[in-house]
XYZ file of C-alpha atoms in Angstrom:
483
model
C -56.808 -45.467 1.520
C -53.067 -44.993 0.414
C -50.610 -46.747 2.830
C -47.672 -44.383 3.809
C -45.040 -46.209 0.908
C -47.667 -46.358 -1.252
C -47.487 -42.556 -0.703
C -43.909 -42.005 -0.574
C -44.114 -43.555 -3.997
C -46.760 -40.958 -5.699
C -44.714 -37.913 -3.696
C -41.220 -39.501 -5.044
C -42.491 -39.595 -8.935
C -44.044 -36.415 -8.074
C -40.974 -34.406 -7.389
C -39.134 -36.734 -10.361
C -41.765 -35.228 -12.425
C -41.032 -31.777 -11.639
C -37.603 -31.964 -11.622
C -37.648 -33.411 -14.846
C -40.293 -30.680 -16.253
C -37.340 -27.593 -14.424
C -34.660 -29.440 -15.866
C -36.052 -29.317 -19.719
C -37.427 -25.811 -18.930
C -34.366 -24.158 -17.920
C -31.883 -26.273 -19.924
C -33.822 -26.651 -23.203
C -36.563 -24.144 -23.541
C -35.263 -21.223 -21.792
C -34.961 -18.670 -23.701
C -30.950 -18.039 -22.441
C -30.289 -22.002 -23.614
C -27.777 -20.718 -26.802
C -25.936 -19.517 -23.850
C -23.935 -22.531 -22.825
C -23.274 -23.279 -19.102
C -22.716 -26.121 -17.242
C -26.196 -27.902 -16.959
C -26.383 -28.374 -13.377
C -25.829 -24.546 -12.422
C -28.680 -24.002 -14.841
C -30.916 -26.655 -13.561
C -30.669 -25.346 -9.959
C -29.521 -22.974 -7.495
C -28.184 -25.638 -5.359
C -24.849 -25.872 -7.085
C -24.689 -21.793 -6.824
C -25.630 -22.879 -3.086
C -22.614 -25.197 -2.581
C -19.876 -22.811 -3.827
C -21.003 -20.390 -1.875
C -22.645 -21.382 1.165
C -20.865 -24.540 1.774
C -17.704 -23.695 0.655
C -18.023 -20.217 2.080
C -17.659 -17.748 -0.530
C -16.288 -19.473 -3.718
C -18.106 -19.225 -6.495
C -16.894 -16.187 -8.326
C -13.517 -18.241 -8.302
C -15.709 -21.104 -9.824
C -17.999 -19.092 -12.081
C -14.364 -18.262 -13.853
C -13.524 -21.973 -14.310
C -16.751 -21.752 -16.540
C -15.616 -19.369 -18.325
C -12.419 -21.642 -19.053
C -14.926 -24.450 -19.980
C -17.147 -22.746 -21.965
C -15.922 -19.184 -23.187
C -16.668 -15.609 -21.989
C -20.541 -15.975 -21.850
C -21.942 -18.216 -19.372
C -25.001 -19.196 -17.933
C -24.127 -19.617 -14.142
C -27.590 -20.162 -12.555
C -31.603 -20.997 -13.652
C -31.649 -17.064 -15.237
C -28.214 -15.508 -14.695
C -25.832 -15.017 -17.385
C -22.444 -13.711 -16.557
C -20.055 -11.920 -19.321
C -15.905 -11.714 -18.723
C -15.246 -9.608 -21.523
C -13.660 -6.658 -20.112
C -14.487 -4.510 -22.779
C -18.306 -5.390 -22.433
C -18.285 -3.774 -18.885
C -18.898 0.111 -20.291
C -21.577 -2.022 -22.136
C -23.320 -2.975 -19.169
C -23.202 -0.821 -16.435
C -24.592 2.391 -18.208
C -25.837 6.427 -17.089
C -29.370 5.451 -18.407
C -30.886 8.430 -16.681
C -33.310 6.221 -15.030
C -32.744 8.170 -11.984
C -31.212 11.674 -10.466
C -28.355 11.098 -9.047
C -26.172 14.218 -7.514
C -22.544 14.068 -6.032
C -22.300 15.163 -1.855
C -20.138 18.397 -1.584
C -18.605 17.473 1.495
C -14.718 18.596 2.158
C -12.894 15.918 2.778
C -9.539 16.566 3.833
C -10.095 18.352 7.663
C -11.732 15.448 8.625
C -9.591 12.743 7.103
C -6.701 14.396 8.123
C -8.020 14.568 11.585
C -8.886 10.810 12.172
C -5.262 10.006 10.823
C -3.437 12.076 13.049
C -5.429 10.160 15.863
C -4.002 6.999 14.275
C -0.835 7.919 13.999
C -1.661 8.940 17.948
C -2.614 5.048 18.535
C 0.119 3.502 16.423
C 3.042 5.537 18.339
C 1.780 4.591 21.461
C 2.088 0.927 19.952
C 5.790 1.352 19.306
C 6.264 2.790 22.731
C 5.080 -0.032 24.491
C 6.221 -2.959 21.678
C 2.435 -4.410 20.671
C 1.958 -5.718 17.216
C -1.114 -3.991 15.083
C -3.383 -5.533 12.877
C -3.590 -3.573 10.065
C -7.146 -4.755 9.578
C -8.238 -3.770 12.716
C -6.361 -0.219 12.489
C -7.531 0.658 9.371
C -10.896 -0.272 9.844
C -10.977 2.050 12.740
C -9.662 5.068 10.544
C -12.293 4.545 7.666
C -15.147 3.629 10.260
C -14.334 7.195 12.286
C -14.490 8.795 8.916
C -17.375 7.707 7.628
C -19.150 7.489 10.721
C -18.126 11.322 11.383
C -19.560 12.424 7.794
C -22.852 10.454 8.407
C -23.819 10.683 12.209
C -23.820 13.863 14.023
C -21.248 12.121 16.397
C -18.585 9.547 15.277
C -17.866 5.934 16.511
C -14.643 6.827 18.037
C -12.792 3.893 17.502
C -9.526 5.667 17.527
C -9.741 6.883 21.027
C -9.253 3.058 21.994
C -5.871 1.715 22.262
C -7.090 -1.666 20.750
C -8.857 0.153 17.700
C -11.922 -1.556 18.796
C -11.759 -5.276 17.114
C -15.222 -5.542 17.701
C -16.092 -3.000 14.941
C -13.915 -5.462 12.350
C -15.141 -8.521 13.445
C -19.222 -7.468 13.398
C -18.410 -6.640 9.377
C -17.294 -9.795 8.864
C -19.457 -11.382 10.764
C -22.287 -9.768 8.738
C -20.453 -10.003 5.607
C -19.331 -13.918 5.969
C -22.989 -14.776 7.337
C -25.416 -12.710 4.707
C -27.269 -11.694 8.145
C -27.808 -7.585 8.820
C -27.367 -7.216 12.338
C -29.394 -4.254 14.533
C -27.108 -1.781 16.203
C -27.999 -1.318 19.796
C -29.531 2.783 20.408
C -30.942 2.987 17.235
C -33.064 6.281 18.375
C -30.024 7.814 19.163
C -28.217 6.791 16.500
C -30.176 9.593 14.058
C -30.236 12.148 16.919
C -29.756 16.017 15.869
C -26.774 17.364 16.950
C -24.744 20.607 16.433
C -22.157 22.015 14.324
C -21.317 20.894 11.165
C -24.832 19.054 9.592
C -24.480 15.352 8.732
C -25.719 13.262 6.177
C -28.599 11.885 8.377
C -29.362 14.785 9.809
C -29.422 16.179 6.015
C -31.645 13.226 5.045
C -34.275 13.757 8.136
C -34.299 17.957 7.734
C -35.835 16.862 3.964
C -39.094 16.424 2.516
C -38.284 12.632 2.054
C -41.517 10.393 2.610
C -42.259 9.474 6.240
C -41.305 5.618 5.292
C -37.730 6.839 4.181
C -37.422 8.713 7.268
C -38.219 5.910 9.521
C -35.494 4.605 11.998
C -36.086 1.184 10.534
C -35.252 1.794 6.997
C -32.455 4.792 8.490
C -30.708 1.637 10.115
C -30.603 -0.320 7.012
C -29.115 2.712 5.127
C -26.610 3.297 7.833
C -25.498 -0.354 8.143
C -24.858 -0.652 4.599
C -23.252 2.741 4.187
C -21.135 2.229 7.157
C -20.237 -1.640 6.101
C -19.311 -0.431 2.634
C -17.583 2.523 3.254
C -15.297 0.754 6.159
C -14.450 -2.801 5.167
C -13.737 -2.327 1.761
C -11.322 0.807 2.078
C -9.543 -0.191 4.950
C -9.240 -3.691 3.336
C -7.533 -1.492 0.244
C -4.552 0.218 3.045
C -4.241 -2.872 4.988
C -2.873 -4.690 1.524
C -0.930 -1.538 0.257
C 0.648 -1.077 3.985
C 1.579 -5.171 3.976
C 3.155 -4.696 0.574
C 5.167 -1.345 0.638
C 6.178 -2.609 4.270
C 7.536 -5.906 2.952
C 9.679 -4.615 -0.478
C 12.295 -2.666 0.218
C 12.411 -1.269 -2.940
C 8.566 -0.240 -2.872
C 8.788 1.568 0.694
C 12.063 3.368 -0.078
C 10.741 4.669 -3.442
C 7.330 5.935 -1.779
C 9.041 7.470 1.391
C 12.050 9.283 -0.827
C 8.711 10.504 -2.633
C 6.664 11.947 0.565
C 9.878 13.708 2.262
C 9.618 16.178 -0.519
C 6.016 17.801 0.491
C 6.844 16.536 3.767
C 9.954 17.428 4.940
C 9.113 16.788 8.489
C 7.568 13.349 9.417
C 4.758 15.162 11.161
C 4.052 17.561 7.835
C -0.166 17.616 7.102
C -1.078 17.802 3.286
C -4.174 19.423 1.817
C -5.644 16.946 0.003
C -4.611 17.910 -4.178
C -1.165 17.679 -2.938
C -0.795 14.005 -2.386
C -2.693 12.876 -5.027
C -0.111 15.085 -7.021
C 2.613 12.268 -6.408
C 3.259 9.880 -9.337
C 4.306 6.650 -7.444
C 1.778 7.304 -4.376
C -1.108 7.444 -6.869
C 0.729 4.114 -8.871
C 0.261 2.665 -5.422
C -3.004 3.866 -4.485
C -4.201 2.758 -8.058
C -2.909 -0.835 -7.004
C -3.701 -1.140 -3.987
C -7.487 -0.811 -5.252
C -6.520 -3.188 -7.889
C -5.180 -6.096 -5.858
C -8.241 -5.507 -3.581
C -11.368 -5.514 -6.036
C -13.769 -3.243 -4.251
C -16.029 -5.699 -4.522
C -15.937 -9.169 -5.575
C -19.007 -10.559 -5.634
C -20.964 -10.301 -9.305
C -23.269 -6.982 -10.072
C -25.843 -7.811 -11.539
C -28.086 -5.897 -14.187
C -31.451 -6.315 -15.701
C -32.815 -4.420 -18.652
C -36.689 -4.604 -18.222
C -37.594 -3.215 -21.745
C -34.852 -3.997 -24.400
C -32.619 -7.374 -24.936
C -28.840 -7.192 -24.859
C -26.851 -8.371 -27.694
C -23.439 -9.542 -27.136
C -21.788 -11.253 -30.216
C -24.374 -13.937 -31.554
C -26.374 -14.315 -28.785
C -29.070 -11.518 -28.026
C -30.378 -12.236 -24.654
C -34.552 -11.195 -23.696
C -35.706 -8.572 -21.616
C -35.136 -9.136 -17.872
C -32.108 -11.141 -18.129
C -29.830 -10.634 -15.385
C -25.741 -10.187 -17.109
C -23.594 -9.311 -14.486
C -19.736 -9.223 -14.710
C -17.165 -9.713 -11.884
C -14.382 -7.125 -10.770
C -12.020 -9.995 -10.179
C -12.196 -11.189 -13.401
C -11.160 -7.918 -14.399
C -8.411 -7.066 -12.319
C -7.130 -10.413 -12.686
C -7.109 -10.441 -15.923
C -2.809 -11.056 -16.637
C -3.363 -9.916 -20.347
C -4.432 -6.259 -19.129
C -2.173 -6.654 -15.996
C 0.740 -9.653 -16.383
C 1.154 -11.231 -12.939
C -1.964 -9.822 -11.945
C -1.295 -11.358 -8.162
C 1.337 -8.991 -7.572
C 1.764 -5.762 -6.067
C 3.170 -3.507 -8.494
C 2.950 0.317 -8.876
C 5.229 0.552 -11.968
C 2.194 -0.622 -13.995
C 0.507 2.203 -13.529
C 3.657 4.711 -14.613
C 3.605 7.121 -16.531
C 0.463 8.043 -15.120
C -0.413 10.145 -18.267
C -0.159 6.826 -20.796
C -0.334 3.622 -19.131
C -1.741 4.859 -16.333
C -4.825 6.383 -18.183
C -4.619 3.106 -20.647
C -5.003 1.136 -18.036
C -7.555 3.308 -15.606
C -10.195 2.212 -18.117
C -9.708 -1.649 -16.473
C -9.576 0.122 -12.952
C -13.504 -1.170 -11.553
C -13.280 -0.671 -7.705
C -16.142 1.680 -7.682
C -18.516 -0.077 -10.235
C -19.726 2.249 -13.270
C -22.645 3.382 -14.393
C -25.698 5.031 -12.772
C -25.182 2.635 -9.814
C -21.504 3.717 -9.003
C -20.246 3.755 -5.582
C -21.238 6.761 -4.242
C -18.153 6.969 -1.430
C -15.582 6.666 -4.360
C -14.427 10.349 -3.739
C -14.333 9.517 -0.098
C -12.317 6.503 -0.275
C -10.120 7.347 -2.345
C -8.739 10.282 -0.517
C -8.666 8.383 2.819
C -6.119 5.840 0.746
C -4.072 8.794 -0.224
C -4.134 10.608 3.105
C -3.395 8.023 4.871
C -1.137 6.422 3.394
C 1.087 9.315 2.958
C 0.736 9.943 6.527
C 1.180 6.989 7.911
C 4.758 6.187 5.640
C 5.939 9.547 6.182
C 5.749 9.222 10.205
C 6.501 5.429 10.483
C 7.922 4.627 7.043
C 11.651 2.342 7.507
C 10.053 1.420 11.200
C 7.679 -1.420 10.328
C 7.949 -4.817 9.791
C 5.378 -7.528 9.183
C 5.464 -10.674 11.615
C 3.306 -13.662 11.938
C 2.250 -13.732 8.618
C 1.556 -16.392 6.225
C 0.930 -14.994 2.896
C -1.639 -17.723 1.692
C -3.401 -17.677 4.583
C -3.664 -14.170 6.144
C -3.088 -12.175 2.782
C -4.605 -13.990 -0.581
C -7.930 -13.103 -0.959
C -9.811 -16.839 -1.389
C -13.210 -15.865 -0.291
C -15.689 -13.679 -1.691
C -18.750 -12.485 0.738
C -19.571 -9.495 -1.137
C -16.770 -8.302 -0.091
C -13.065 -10.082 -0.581
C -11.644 -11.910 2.143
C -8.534 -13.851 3.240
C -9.251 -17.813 5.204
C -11.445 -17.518 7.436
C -8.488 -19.236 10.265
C -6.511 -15.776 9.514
C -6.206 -13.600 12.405
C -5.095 -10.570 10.090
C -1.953 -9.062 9.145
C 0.266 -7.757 11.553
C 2.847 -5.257 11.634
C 6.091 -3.929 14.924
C 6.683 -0.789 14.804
C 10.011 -0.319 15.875
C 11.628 2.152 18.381
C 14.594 4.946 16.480
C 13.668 4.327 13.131
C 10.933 6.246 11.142
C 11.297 7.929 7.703
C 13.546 10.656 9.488
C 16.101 8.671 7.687
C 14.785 9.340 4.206
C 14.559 12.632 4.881
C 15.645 15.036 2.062
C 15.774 18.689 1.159
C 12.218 19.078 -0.392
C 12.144 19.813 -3.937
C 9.731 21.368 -6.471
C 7.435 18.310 -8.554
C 7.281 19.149 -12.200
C 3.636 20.140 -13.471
C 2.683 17.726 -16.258
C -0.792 17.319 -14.988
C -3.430 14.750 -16.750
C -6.958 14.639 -15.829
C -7.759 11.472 -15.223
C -11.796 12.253 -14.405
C -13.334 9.818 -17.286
C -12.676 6.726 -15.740
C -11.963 7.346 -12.365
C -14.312 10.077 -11.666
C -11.616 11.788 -9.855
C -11.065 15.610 -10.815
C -7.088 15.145 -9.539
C -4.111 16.226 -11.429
C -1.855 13.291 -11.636
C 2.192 14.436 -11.999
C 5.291 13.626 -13.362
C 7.950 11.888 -10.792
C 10.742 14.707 -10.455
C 14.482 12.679 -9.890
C 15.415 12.818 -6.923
C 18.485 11.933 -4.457
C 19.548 8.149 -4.235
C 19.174 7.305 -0.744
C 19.967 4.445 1.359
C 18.048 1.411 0.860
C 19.489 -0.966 3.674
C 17.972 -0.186 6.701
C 14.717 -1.099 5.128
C 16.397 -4.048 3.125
C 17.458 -5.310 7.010
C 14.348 -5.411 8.737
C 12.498 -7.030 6.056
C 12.768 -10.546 7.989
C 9.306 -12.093 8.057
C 7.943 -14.877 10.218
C 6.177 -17.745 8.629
């Protein structure tokens, strides 16, 4: 009979054994091991593990040290391989015509514009009575009643609180920053018919699906994730354009001298092809979406039938390759000081903005694009035009700490600022709205460019018309901020 050291012993050269056998496996005969990589992400997934887990979110910021260390291929786990060539993304995520994919014919702009005139209800009543907003929080109210109005037969209603219902915000991050997928309370009557205009749900259990992809199980999952992605990541998008337009003086005049013309009156509502129509709105929509990644974890894909080939190395059949957005959009040889807000990049739409739109991967590509693209995108051009035509020259941004509250450090699928930060928080101010910008509207110029093939987007994108120098210093006054 074995004593227990004498045990201990066998079960200790045991696992030394092993290790030794992964180790020469995945290092040496792997059929990825031309693909260099540091050798302890490719032993194990622990080190993957500590970057991410431990440190909360940080390995896409490490996986691109790798890439300094080693070049633009790079093993980063046992079987992953990850590519920053920004060129190679086309390469990657392809239209294989695996599957049938269709677009939603939904009309956006009744509803959007509806759930940001109730914001702009919420945020007056905020300068009446002096309260700071979060931007986070009041944002993520707007996209959650939007999406949650196109895909339940009744919306959240976030926006009829006063406090645009924190609780919303914090249960994304909480699921986000913890991998976990929470159960929504009343998930019968979350799916419940109801009348008027038909929602996607209701679309979805009216159709000859399979019972399993009718069941309220699997119809929770859907709606978590659709409701997650099409909240967070949007209002994470007009929370950073809203914190930069508000804090240059330069940006926020520009943008509002731009809205008076279609707007003449601070309370003016836009069909939707008319905002997107505006050159340095769309620069700063285009931005915004750059500066805020979409997503930032890696995508990856796996080709089950062919091998990849990228320079000399051709890697097997079932490889995963992904590729990272912030690598991309970080990238200061596509866009110099890449942790900057600036809309000029983009201008003139028609050249450097279409140059450039190519780099632009918020939505992902491919047959796995983000189906909510559409969506998004015109709730960042609604509402932004709304909200800095009504309360443009009134807000300024207080307890903020840029590295803490606005740099996004932490990647949960989703970007996110420290974890300490309480958000990013904005007075709006009593006698002072964009009623000072105002401006007798003129005509915009057609010189119209489709920009469809990258963005997906069927908008016309126009020429900036000159317009009237206005007055830049009661924006350049309030622009103290509080560290």
């Amino acid at each position: 009979m074995h004593t227990p050291l004498a045990l201990l012993g066998i079960s200790t050269a045991l696992f030394l054994i092993y290790s030794i056998y992964v180790f020469v496996a995945r290092v040496y005969l792997s059929p990825r091991r031309r693909v260099p990589g540091q050798k302890l992400a490719i032993w194990s997934f622990w080190y993957e593990f500590y970057y991410d887990v431990v440190l909360q979110g940080r390995y896409t910021w490490k996986i691109a040290e790798l890439h300094e260390q080693h070049g633009p291929i790079v093993r980063i786990n046992p079987y992953e391989v990850h590519i920053n060539v920004p060129d190679f993304y086309d390469e990657l995520y392809v239209m294989g015509g695996k599957r049938k994919t269709e677009q939603w014919s939904w009309t956006y702009s009744s509803v959007i514009q509806a759930c940001v005139d109730n914001l702009c209800t919420r945020l007056e009543e905020h300068r009446s009575s002096g309260k700071k907003v979060n931007l986070m929080h009041a944002w993520t109210a707007f996209t959650g009643n939007v999406v949650s109005t196109y895909y339940f037969p009744a919306p959240y209603g976030l926006l009829d609180r006063s406090d645009f219902a924190p609780e919303f915000f914090k249960m994304w991050v909480g699921i986000l920053s913890g991998s976990h997928l929470l159960k929504q309370t009343g998930e019968d009557d979350l799916f419940a018919t109801g009348g008027g205009r038909p929602s996607i749900f209701e679309t979805l259990l009216d159709s000859d699906l399979p019972p399993f992809d009718k069941s309220v199980a699997r119809l929770v999952d859907d709606a978590q994730t659709l409701v997650g992605a099409g909240s967070i990541t949007t209002s994470l998008a007009l929370s950073i354009a809203t914190y930069f337009v508000v804090s240059d003086a330069r940006m926020e005049t520009r943008l509002t001298e731009e809205l008076t013309r279609p707007m003449p009156s601070p309370n003016t509502s836009l069909p939707l092809h008319q905002p997107e129509q505006l050159p340095y709105l769309s620069a700063t929509v285009l931005e915004a979406l750059r500066f805020s990644y979409g997503t930032s974890h890696r995508l990856q894909r796996v080709c089950p039938d062919q091998s990849i080939a990228y320079n000399a190395y051709a890697l097997p059949p079932g490889t995963p390759i992904s590729k990272t957005t912030v690598d991309i959009h970080d990238n200061p040889l596509i866009f110099p000081d890449p942790r900057s807000i600036r809309p000029e990049r983009w201008l003139p739409l028609e050249t450097e903005g279409a140059r450039l739109q190519k780099y632009l991967v918020s939505f992902g590509r491919g047959s796995r694009q983000c189906l909510g693209m559409h969506l998004g995108t015109a709730e960042l051009y609604v509402g932004l035009a709304q909200v800095f035509r009504r309360f443009g020259g009134a807000m300024a941004v207080v307890d903020k700490v840029k590295e803490r509250d606005v740099d996004l450090t932490h990647d949960f699928f989703t970007p996110m600022a420290r974890p300490e930060s309480k958000g990013i928080f904005v007075m709006i101010r009593e006698g002072l709205n964009s009623v000072l910008f105002s401006i007798t509207p003129k005509p915009i110029t057609s010189h119209g460019v489709s920009l469809r093939k990258h963005t997906g987007r069927g908008v016309s994108l126009r020429k900036q018309q000159e317009g009237k120098k206005i007055d830049k210093e009661p924006a350049a006054a309030r622009n103290t901020e509080e560290k």
